[in-house]
Amino acid sequence: MAAAGSCGQPWCGQEIEKLEYLDKWCRDLKILYLQNNLIPKIENVGKLKKLEYLNVALNNIERIENLEGCEELRKLDLTANFIGELSSVETLKYNIHLKELFLVGNPCTDFEGYRQFVVATLHQLKYLDSKEIERSERIQALQSYPEVKQKIREQEQAYLLKRAKEKEEAQRRMRERKDRKEKQMEAELGLDSPDSLQYKENHQTEGEREQQMWRTAEDDEEDRRFWEEPTPYTPESRLETHRYIEEKRKAKDNIRGSKKREKPLPKLVTAEGKVLNINMPKLHFSLKDDEENNQFILDLAVYRHLDTSLLDIDVQPTYIRVLVKGKTFQLVLPEEVKPDSSSAKRSQTTGHLVVSMPKVKEIILAKQKLSTSVKPSNSNTTQKSTRSKQVEKLEVDPSKYSFPDVTKIIPEKEQIGQGPIKLQPEKIKETMKSNVDSENNEEVPPLI
């Protein structure tokens, strides 16, 4: 299956070998970039009615075809392909909006009369290989068109014969390479014969080294032969080179995968059942004995920006195991803990993993001694508290102490008057009497 490109998103250099589903899934494309792939044929683009620019440079295309349905096509780039059938340009007559055509780097550009033939065939073209087509050039091309067309036909026939030989040569090289590969596989199977297997059991390390050295030498020899052998630049050689590189890449990936699979898993528990301390992620950690809260606190310095989903915590009564991105951290605990009551959290500042694990023993020995020494002080405090609760009352003998009668400080007088504004008559009389008894003394200044 092949991929397609869209405006703003080219699918170039993706090793596409065939165009598929473009006419079904991408009918509204206007620009299509497909350069630097392995496309051998233009196909499945005839229904792209809105396509304006098609770039299929650096592919394995040998003729121009299947573009009649691209009614809005204005620019076509076929640079550095293998177009030898120059007469296939005539299929572009129906693309009346085509203004630019690029054929530079194709075998047909070496033909005598190449430019005159294209200019005379496609009247709607404005530019050919980035060069503007002048009116005088078109007139001359049309005048010599019959002769140029005959020359182009002859050169095409010669090129097609040459291509047939190149295809036969490519098939021969592929058969030779296939035979060498089969012999190599037979040799490898010979190394895996019963005798060699018995020898491997006795001398496994030495046999593996020799086999690895032999395979490396064979691969180096094959690489040297492949890259140094002169081959013509053809669609078959491009495809062969791509498949050879892809095969080597897959072989290397298989070797790496086998090495990863052969890597022994770390021992977490010995055969006797003893749990081991392991720190595969090589992280700093600290285990604190919190006596006040009767628990152990593990501070594991995991990476600050590590996603918490990549951490897997398993607390057991005698040990704790943490998987950090698949790498095991395991620590044996000094005392038995309660896995169900344990809790884990991440620090918001450092990102460290903090695991709190309560101990199974409720009372620690150090706290028992402290409680026995403090017992007398507790009894004293209880006595004080009971005393404070008893309210002490003072007894006072009223015969020994005399207190003034507060109620008799102000004498009671009868209020004469009908309201608060009228003065009492007795007080007015007393003041008048006092004024009568007083004598006038001229030396005394009058009162103001």
PDB file of N, CA and C in Angstrom, residues 7 41 61 76 81 110 153 157 163 176 179 192 213 232 250 270 292 305-306 308 318 322 396 421 431:
ATOM      1  N   CYS A   7      -1.554  19.098   0.280  1.00  0.00           N
ATOM      2  CA  CYS A   7      -1.026  20.453   0.295  1.00  0.00           C
ATOM      3  C   CYS A   7      -0.429  20.759   1.661  1.00  0.00           C
ATOM      4  N   LYS A  41       5.235   3.647 -11.784  1.00  0.00           N
ATOM      5  CA  LYS A  41       4.185   3.941 -12.753  1.00  0.00           C
ATOM      6  C   LYS A  41       3.220   4.982 -12.186  1.00  0.00           C
ATOM      7  N   ILE A  61       9.724   6.047 -12.806  1.00  0.00           N
ATOM      8  CA  ILE A  61       8.712   6.160 -13.867  1.00  0.00           C
ATOM      9  C   ILE A  61       9.402   6.112 -15.234  1.00  0.00           C
ATOM     10  N   LEU A  76       3.684  19.913 -13.838  1.00  0.00           N
ATOM     11  CA  LEU A  76       4.047  18.506 -13.712  1.00  0.00           C
ATOM     12  C   LEU A  76       5.565  18.398 -13.663  1.00  0.00           C
ATOM     13  N   ASN A  81      13.733  10.859 -13.603  1.00  0.00           N
ATOM     14  CA  ASN A  81      13.087   9.555 -13.681  1.00  0.00           C
ATOM     15  C   ASN A  81      13.763   8.746 -14.791  1.00  0.00           C
ATOM     16  N   ASP A 110      18.246  13.242 -23.741  1.00  0.00           N
ATOM     17  CA  ASP A 110      19.455  13.065 -24.566  1.00  0.00           C
ATOM     18  C   ASP A 110      19.125  12.811 -26.026  1.00  0.00           C
ATOM     19  N   ARG A 153      11.220   8.544 -32.845  1.00  0.00           N
ATOM     20  CA  ARG A 153      10.753   7.151 -32.891  1.00  0.00           C
ATOM     21  C   ARG A 153      11.938   6.192 -32.996  1.00  0.00           C
ATOM     22  N   GLN A 157      13.200   3.329 -30.105  1.00  0.00           N
ATOM     23  CA  GLN A 157      13.376   1.896 -30.351  1.00  0.00           C
ATOM     24  C   GLN A 157      14.739   1.440 -29.851  1.00  0.00           C
ATOM     25  N   ARG A 163      17.028  -1.092 -22.824  1.00  0.00           N
ATOM     26  CA  ARG A 163      16.350  -1.363 -21.556  1.00  0.00           C
ATOM     27  C   ARG A 163      16.053  -2.839 -21.388  1.00  0.00           C
ATOM     28  N   GLU A 176      22.041 -14.634  -9.171  1.00  0.00           N
ATOM     29  CA  GLU A 176      23.341 -14.917  -8.564  1.00  0.00           C
ATOM     30  C   GLU A 176      23.327 -14.581  -7.073  1.00  0.00           C
ATOM     31  N   ASP A 179      21.444 -17.259  -5.245  1.00  0.00           N
ATOM     32  CA  ASP A 179      22.223 -18.486  -5.094  1.00  0.00           C
ATOM     33  C   ASP A 179      23.255 -18.341  -3.981  1.00  0.00           C
ATOM     34  N   ASP A 192      25.091 -25.923  12.323  1.00  0.00           N
ATOM     35  CA  ASP A 192      24.108 -26.378  13.300  1.00  0.00           C
ATOM     36  C   ASP A 192      23.833 -27.871  13.200  1.00  0.00           C
ATOM     37  N   MET A 213      32.487 -14.554  14.275  1.00  0.00           N
ATOM     38  CA  MET A 213      33.555 -14.013  13.427  1.00  0.00           C
ATOM     39  C   MET A 213      33.354 -14.440  11.975  1.00  0.00           C
ATOM     40  N   PRO A 232      24.664  -0.451 -13.910  1.00  0.00           N
ATOM     41  CA  PRO A 232      24.077   0.749 -14.537  1.00  0.00           C
ATOM     42  C   PRO A 232      22.974   1.330 -13.656  1.00  0.00           C
ATOM     43  N   LYS A 250      17.000  -5.071   8.643  1.00  0.00           N
ATOM     44  CA  LYS A 250      16.196  -6.046   9.374  1.00  0.00           C
ATOM     45  C   LYS A 250      17.063  -7.087  10.069  1.00  0.00           C
ATOM     46  N   THR A 270      16.839 -15.609  45.862  1.00  0.00           N
ATOM     47  CA  THR A 270      17.739 -16.751  45.693  1.00  0.00           C
ATOM     48  C   THR A 270      16.958 -18.054  45.759  1.00  0.00           C
ATOM     49  N   GLU A 292       8.446   7.812  66.094  1.00  0.00           N
ATOM     50  CA  GLU A 292       7.280   8.488  66.661  1.00  0.00           C
ATOM     51  C   GLU A 292       5.981   7.949  66.064  1.00  0.00           C
ATOM     52  N   HIS A 305      10.787  14.608  36.233  1.00  0.00           N
ATOM     53  CA  HIS A 305       9.778  14.717  35.174  1.00  0.00           C
ATOM     54  C   HIS A 305       9.308  13.349  34.694  1.00  0.00           C
ATOM     55  N   LEU A 306       9.584  12.308  35.446  1.00  0.00           N
ATOM     56  CA  LEU A 306       9.125  10.966  35.078  1.00  0.00           C
ATOM     57  C   LEU A 306       7.627  10.840  35.334  1.00  0.00           C
ATOM     58  N   THR A 308       4.252   9.333  36.431  1.00  0.00           N
ATOM     59  CA  THR A 308       3.936   8.408  37.527  1.00  0.00           C
ATOM     60  C   THR A 308       3.406   7.076  37.004  1.00  0.00           C
ATOM     61  N   THR A 318       8.184  -8.024  54.164  1.00  0.00           N
ATOM     62  CA  THR A 318       9.614  -7.977  54.506  1.00  0.00           C
ATOM     63  C   THR A 318      10.448  -7.182  53.516  1.00  0.00           C
ATOM     64  N   VAL A 322      10.049  -1.661  43.564  1.00  0.00           N
ATOM     65  CA  VAL A 322       9.577  -0.565  42.736  1.00  0.00           C
ATOM     66  C   VAL A 322      10.139  -0.756  41.327  1.00  0.00           C
ATOM     67  N   VAL A 396     -16.327  32.529 107.343  1.00  0.00           N
ATOM     68  CA  VAL A 396     -16.177  33.869 107.916  1.00  0.00           C
ATOM     69  C   VAL A 396     -17.209  34.027 109.064  1.00  0.00           C
ATOM     70  N   ILE A 421     -39.217  69.315  87.739  1.00  0.00           N
ATOM     71  CA  ILE A 421     -38.809  70.700  87.450  1.00  0.00           C
ATOM     72  C   ILE A 421     -39.043  71.587  88.660  1.00  0.00           C
ATOM     73  N   THR A 431     -32.651  78.820 102.269  1.00  0.00           N
ATOM     74  CA  THR A 431     -31.766  79.782 101.608  1.00  0.00           C
ATOM     75  C   THR A 431     -32.198  81.227 101.917  1.00  0.00           C
TER      76      THR A 431
END
